[in-house]
XYZ file of C-alpha atoms in Angstrom:
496
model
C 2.103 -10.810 -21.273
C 2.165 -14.066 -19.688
C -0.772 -14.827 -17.164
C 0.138 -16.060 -13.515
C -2.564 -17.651 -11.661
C -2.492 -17.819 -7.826
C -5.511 -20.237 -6.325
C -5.699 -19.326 -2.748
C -5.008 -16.148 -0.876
C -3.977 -17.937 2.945
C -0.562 -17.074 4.114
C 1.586 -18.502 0.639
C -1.049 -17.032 -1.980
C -0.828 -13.706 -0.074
C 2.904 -13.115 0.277
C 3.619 -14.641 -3.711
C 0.908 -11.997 -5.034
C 2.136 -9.101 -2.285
C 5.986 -10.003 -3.416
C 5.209 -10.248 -7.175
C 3.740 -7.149 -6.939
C 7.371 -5.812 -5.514
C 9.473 -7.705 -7.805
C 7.808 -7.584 -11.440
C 8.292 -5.072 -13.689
C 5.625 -3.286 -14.969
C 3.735 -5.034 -17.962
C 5.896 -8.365 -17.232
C 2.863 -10.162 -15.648
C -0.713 -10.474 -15.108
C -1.395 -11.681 -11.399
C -4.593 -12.605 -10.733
C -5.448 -14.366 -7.217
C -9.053 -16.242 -6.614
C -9.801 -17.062 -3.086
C -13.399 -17.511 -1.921
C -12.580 -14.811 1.126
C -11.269 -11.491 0.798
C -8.956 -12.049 3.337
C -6.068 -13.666 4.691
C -6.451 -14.929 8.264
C -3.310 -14.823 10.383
C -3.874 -18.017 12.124
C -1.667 -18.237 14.957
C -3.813 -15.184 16.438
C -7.204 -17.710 16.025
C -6.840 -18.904 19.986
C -7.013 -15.505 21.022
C -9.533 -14.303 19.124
C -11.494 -16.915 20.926
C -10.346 -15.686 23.934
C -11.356 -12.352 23.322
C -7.742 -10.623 23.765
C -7.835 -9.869 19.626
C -10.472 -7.950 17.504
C -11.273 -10.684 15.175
C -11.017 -7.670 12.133
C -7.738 -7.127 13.403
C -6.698 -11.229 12.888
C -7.089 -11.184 9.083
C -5.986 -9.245 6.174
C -7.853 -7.576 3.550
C -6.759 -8.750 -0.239
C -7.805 -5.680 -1.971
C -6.270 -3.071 0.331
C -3.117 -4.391 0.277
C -3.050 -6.088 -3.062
C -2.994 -3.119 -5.503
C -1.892 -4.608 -8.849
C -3.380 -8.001 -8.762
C -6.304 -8.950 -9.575
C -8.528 -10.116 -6.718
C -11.374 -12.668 -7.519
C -13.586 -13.837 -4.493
C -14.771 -16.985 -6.071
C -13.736 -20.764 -5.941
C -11.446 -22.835 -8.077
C -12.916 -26.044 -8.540
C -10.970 -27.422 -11.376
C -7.067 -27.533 -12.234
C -6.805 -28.814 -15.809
C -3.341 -27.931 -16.380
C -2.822 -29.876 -19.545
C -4.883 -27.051 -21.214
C -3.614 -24.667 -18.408
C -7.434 -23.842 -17.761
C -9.003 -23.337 -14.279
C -12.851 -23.403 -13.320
C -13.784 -20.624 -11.612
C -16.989 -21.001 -9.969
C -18.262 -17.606 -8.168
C -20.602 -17.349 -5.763
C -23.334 -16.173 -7.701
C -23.320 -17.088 -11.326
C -22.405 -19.707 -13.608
C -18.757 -21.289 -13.669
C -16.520 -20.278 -16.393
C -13.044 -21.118 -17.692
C -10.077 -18.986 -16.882
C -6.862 -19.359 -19.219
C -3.531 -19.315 -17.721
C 0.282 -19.406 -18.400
C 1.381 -20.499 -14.775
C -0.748 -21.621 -12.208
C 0.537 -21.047 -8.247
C -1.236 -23.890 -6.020
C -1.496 -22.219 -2.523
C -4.994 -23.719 -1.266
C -4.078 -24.462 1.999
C -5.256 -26.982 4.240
C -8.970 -27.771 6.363
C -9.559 -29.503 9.367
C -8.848 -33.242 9.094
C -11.638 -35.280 11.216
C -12.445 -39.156 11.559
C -15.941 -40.940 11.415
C -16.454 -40.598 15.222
C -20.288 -40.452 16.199
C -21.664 -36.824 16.631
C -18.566 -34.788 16.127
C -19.569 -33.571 12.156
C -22.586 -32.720 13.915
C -21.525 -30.698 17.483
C -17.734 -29.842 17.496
C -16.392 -26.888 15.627
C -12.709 -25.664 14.355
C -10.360 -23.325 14.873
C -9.166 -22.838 11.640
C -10.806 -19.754 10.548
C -11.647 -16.509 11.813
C -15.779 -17.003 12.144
C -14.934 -20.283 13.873
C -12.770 -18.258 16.373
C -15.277 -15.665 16.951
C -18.308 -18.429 17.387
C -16.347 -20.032 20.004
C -15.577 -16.909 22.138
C -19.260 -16.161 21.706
C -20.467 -19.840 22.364
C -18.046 -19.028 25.948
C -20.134 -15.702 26.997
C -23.455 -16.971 26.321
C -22.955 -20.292 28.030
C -22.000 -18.144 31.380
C -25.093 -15.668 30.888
C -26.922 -19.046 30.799
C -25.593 -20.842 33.278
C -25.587 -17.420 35.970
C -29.465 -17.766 35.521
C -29.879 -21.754 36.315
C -29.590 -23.386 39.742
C -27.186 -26.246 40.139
C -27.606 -29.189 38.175
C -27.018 -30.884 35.301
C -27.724 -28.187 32.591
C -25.538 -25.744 34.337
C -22.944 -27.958 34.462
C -22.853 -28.809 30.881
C -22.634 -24.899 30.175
C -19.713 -24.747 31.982
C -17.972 -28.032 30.818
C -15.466 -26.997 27.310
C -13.743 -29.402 25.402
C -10.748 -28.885 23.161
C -9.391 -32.681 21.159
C -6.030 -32.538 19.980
C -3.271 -32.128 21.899
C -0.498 -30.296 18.948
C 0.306 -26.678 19.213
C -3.104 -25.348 17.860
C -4.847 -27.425 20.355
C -2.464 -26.837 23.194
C -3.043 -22.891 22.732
C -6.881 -22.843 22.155
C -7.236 -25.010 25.604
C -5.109 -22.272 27.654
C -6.435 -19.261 26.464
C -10.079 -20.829 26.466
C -9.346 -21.435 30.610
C -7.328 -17.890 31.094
C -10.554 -16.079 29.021
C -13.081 -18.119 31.663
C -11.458 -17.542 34.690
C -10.870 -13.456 33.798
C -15.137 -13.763 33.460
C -15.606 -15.094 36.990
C -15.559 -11.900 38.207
C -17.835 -10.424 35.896
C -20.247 -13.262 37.303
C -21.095 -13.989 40.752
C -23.133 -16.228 40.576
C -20.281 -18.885 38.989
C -17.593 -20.321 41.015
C -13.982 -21.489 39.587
C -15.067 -24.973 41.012
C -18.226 -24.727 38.589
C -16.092 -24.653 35.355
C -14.408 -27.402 33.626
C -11.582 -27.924 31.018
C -11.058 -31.131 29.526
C -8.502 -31.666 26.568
C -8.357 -34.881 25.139
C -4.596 -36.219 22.986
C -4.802 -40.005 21.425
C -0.708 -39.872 21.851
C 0.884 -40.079 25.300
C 2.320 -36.633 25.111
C 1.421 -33.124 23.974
C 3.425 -30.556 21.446
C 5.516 -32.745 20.110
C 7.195 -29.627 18.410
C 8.663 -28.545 21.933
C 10.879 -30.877 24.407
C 9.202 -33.295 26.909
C 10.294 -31.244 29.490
C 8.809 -27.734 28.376
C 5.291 -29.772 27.726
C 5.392 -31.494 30.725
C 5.392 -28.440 32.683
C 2.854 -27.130 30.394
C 0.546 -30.071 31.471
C 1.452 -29.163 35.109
C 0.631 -25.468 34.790
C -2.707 -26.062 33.211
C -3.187 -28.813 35.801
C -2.854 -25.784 38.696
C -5.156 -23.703 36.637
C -8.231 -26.032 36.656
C -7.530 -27.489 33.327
C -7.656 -31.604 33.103
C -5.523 -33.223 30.110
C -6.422 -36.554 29.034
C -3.286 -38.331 27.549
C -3.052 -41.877 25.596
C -7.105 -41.125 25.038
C -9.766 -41.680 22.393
C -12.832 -40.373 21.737
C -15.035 -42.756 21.225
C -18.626 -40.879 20.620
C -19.981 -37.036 20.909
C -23.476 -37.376 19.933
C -26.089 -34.943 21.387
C -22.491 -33.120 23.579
C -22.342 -36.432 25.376
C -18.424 -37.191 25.546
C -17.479 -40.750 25.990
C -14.033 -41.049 26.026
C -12.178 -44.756 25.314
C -11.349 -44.896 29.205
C -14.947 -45.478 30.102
C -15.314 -42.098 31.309
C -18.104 -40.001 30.379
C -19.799 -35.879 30.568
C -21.790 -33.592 28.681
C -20.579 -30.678 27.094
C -21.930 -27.920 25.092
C -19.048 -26.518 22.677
C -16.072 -29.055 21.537
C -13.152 -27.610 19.501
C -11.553 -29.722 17.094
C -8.253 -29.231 16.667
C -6.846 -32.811 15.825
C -4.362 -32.180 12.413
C -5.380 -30.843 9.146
C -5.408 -32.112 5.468
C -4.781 -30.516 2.205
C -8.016 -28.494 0.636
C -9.696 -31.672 -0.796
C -11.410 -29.684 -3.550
C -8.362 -28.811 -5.560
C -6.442 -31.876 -4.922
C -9.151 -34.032 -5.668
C -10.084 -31.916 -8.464
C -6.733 -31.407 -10.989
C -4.403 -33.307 -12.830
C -1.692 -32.181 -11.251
C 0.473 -35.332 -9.395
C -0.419 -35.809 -5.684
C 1.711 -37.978 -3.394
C 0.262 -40.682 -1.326
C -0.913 -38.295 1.443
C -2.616 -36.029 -0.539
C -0.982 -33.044 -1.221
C 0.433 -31.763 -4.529
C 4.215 -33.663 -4.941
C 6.165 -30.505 -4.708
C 10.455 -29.991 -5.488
C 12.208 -28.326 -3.136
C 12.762 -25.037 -5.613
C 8.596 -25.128 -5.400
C 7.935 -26.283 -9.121
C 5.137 -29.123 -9.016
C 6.548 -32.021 -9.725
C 9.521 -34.984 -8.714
C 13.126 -34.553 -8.346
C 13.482 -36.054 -11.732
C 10.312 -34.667 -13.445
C 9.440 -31.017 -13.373
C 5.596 -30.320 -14.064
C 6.915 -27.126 -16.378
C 5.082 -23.732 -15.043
C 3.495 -25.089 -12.279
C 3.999 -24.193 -8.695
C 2.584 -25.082 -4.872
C 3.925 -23.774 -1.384
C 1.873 -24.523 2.019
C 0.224 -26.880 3.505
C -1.819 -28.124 0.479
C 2.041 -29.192 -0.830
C 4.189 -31.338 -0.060
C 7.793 -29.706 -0.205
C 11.313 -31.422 0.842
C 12.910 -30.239 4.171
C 16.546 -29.595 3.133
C 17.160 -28.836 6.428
C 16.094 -31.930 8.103
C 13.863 -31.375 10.286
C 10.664 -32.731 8.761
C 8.400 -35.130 9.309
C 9.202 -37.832 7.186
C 11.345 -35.973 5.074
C 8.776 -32.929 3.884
C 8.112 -29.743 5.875
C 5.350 -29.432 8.403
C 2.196 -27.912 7.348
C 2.705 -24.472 9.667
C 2.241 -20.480 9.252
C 6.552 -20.726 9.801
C 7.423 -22.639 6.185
C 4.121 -21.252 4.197
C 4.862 -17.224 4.599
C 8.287 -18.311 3.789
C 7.640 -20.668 1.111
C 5.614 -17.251 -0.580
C 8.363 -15.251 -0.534
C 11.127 -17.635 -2.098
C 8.420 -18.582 -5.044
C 7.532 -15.503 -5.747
C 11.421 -14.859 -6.510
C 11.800 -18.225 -8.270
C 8.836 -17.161 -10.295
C 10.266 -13.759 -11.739
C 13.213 -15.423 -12.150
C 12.683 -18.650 -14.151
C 10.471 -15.701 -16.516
C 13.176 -14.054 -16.701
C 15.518 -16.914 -17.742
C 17.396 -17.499 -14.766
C 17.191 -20.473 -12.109
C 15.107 -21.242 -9.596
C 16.713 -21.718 -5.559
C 16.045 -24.527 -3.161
C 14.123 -23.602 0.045
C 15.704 -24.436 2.534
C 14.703 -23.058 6.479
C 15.883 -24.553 9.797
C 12.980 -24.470 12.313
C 13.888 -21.455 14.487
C 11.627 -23.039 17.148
C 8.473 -23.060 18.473
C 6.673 -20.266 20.944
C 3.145 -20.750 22.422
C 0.329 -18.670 24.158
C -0.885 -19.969 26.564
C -3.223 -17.539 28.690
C -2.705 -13.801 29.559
C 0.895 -13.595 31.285
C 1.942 -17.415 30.191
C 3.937 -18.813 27.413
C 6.069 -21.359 26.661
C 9.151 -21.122 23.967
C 11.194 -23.608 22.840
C 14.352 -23.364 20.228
C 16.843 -26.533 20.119
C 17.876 -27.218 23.710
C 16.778 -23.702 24.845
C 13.575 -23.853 26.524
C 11.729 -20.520 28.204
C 8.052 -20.634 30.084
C 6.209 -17.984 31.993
C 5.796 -14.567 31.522
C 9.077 -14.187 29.504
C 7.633 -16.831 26.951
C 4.733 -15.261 26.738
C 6.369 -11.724 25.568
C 8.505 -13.700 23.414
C 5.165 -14.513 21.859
C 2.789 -11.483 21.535
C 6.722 -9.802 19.911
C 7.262 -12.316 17.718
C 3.515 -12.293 16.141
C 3.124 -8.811 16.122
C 6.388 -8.750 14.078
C 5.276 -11.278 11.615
C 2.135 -10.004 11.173
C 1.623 -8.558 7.619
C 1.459 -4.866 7.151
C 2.563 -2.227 9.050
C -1.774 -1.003 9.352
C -2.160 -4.531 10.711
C 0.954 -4.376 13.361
C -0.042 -1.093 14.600
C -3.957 -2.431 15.193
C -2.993 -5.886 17.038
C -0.608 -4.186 18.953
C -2.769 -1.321 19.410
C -5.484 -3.368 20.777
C -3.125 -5.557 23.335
C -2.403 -1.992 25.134
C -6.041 -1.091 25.200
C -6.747 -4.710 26.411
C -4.040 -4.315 29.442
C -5.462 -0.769 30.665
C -9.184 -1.762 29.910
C -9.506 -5.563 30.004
C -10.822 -7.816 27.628
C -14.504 -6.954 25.775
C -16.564 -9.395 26.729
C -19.887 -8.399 24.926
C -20.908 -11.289 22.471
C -22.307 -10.810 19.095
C -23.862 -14.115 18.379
C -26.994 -12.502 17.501
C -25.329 -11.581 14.260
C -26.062 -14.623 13.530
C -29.670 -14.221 13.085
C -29.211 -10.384 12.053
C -33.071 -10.080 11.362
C -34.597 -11.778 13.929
C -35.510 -9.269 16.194
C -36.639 -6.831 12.933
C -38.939 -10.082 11.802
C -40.768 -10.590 14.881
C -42.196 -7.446 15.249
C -42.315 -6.304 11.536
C -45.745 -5.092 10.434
C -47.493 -7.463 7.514
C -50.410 -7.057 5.290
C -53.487 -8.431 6.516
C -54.670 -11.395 4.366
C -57.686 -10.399 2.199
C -61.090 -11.376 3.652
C -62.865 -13.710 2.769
C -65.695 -14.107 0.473
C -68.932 -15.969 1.165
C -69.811 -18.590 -0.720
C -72.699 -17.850 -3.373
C -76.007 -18.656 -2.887
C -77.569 -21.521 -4.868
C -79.220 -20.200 -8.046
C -83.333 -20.640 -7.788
C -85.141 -22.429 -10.497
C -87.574 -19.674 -11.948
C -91.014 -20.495 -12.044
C -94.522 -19.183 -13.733
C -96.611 -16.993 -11.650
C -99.562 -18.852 -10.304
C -103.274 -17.324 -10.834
C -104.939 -16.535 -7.566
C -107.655 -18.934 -6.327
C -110.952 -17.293 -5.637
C -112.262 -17.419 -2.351
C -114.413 -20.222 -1.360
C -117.750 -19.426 -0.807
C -119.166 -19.846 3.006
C -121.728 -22.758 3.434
C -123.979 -22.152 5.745
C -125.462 -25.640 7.875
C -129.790 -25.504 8.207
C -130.267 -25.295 11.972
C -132.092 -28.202 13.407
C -135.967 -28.594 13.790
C -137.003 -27.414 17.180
C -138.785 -30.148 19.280
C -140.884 -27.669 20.712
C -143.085 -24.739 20.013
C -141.039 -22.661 22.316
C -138.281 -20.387 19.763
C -134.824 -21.640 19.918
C -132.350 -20.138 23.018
C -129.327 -19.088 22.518
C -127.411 -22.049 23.203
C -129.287 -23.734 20.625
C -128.245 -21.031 18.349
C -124.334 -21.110 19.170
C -123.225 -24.240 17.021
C -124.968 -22.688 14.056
C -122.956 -19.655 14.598
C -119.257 -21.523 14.569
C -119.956 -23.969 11.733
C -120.878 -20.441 9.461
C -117.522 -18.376 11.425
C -114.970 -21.774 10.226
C -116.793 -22.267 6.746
C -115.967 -19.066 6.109
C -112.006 -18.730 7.570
């Protein structure tokens, strides 16, 4: 039974191992999948999970409960030797070891893509997984309980000062739902006015979403704009160290939480780490039927799909030829492979993808959206149902529809939760301080100095008193008693 190996479990690993599970017969293939989370994260839900409108559980979905024939390893693959069709496995506890396959699936995804700019490694974060999503909504409530117990000044303001870089759809969608979740928490504090708070997004390129018209983003700009929310076009940043943003038009503030949301590269540690061919961008040269390999030179039982490949867009609506890295072309990429796969085993051939963009829709705040599909453009509260249905639809899972959905009801009778939980961070830190210890053992005095033992000395005998002859008398007359006294003391000390 031939052994398929699927490294990666993000939106193509998932839906090749969930369809391969439909489509295989039983005993026609062993499927095993090795991702180092046990989850898939739906990613176009990550800017409101920030935002606090989505239970981050209900964002991501677990391999194991929905994966029931393949076999689910949490670990890293760190090496693709596919001229001995071997992978390196390396877990998170334990040694590495060598897994044998027949066909290897490449669907590692992508990470965020940053460049040498001073301080950002150091203070920004990304939105391109679900603990980054939930750090920044928590980063968001503690900055206002701080800032609601400082007077005015320059700490307070940088509490209240949020930065988003990148200016694509990702960024775009982060930035709104980052202001809408701020200014729904005014009311929960006082003490903070609107005026207080400050949005600044910051796009290298003189426009934003370049996947919608200018039109549709311009009035995206100007809605943001009338929301409190200051876009920086045909900027640079230039430095972040310490939260100190200095931007390349001389302008500078402080800031305490920076999202980084400029573009995204293929997972470096498989593409730097296989034989496998990679094109000149980095990603693993892919056909259009999803085999690795050219046009004219297949890379035999070898697949990729997502944004760690680089696929031809039949359709022609690429950039630069290839499809977009996006959630749209990976789920779909999945499900076409996963068919090509059972049928080249099977002896038949393998189809082309080939998907038309069927547009772009954005959240952008509770009760905004913007949609965009050829020449048809939609913003507002329309757009913004068009949204939430459209994700809720393409969410995996019926037990993952029903809990997103679920929770946007319970969200429009209740309101958002705004409790944080960055103290889970530090889960033992309250147990720790006031945990009982042992005392340390006391300690012991130093010994005394050992004393040199000596013989016993024999006892002197006692000096015998002398006793001084008195002194003539000059007369006949008997001696007095003063006469007689020095006699007395010379016998008394003579004998002491």
């Amino acid at each position: 039974m031939p052994k398929i190996l699927i490294v990666g479990g993000g939106y193509a690993g998932f839906y090749t191992a969930w369809k391969l599970e439909k489509w295989l017969r039983s005993g026609e293939a062993e499927v095993t999948m090795v991702d180092p989370l046990p989850y898939m994260t739906y990613q176009p839900f990550l800017p409101e999970v920030a935002a606090g409108s989505i239970e981050p559980r209900h964002a991501v979905v677990a391999h194991r409960r929905h994966l029931q024939k393949t076999n689910v390893v949490t670990a890293k693959v760190t090496y693709i030797n596919h001229a001995e069709k071997t992978a390196t496995i390396t877990p998170p506890i334990g040694e590495p070891y060598e897994f044998a396959y027949d066909i290897v699936v490449v669907t590692a995804g992508a990470v965020s893509r940053t460049f040498p700019i001073p301080g950002v490694a150091d203070q920004a974060i990304g939105l391109k997984t679900i603990e980054e999503a939930v750090a920044i909504r928590d980063t968001v409530l503690r900055n206002f309980d701080l800032a609601a117990a400082l007077p005015a000044g320059p700490e307070r303001e940088r509490l209240l000062t949020f930065v988003v870089i990148g200016g694509g759809f990702a960024g775009i969608e982060a930035f709104a739902e980052l202001r809408s979740f701020a200014t729904s928490l005014l009311t929960k504090y006082p003490e903070i006015s609107f005026d207080e708070t400050h949005f600044h997004l910051i796009e290298a390129m003189g426009r934003i979403m370049p996947e919608v018209s200018l039109k549709t983003s311009l009035w995206v700009i100007e809605n943001l704009a009338g929301r409190g929310a200051q876009i920086h076009l045909d900027t640079q940043l230039k430095s972040a160290v310490d939260g100190k943003i200095e931007l390349s038009t001389g302008e500078t503030f402080e800031t305490d939480l920076i999202v980084w949301t400029a573009g995204v590269m293929a997972n470096p540690s498989i593409v730097r780490h296989t034989d496998l061919p990679i094109e000149e961008r980095g990603r693993v040269q892919t056909r259009a039927d999803l085999r690795v390999g050219t046009e004219d030179d297949i890379v035999q039982d070898a697949w990729a799909a997502g944004d760690v490949s680089c696929v031809p867009d039949l359709s022609g609506g690429g950039v630069g030829g290839n499809c977009v890295p996006n959630a749209q072309h990976a789920v779909r990429q999945g499900k076409l492979m996963a068919k090509n796969i059972v049928a080249v085993l099977r002896g038949e051939g393998a189809k082309e993808y080939n998907h038309k963009n069927l547009g772009a829709v954005a959240g952008l705040g509770v009760g905004v959206g913007a949609f965009q599909s050829g020449k048809f453009a939609m913003t507002g509260l329309l757009a913004w149902f068009a949204h939430r249905g459209y994700h809720g639809l393409a969410m995996p899972s019926f037990e993952r529809k029903f809990r997103v959905i679920w929770g946007w009801v319970n969200n429009f009778f209740l309101g958002r939760d705004i409790v944080s939980l960055g103290a889970t961070q530090t889960p033992r830190a309250v147990f720790q301080e006031f945990a009982s210890r042992p005392k340390p053992p006391a300690e012991v005095a130093p010994a005394a100095a050992p004393v040199k033992a000596t013989a016993p000395r024999a006892p002197r005998a006692p000096r015998k008193p002398t006793v001084k002859p008195a002194a003539a008398p000059t007369t006949d007359a008997p001696a007095s008693a003063a006469q007689s006294a020095p006699v007395a003391e010379s016998v008394t000390a003579d004998a002491k």
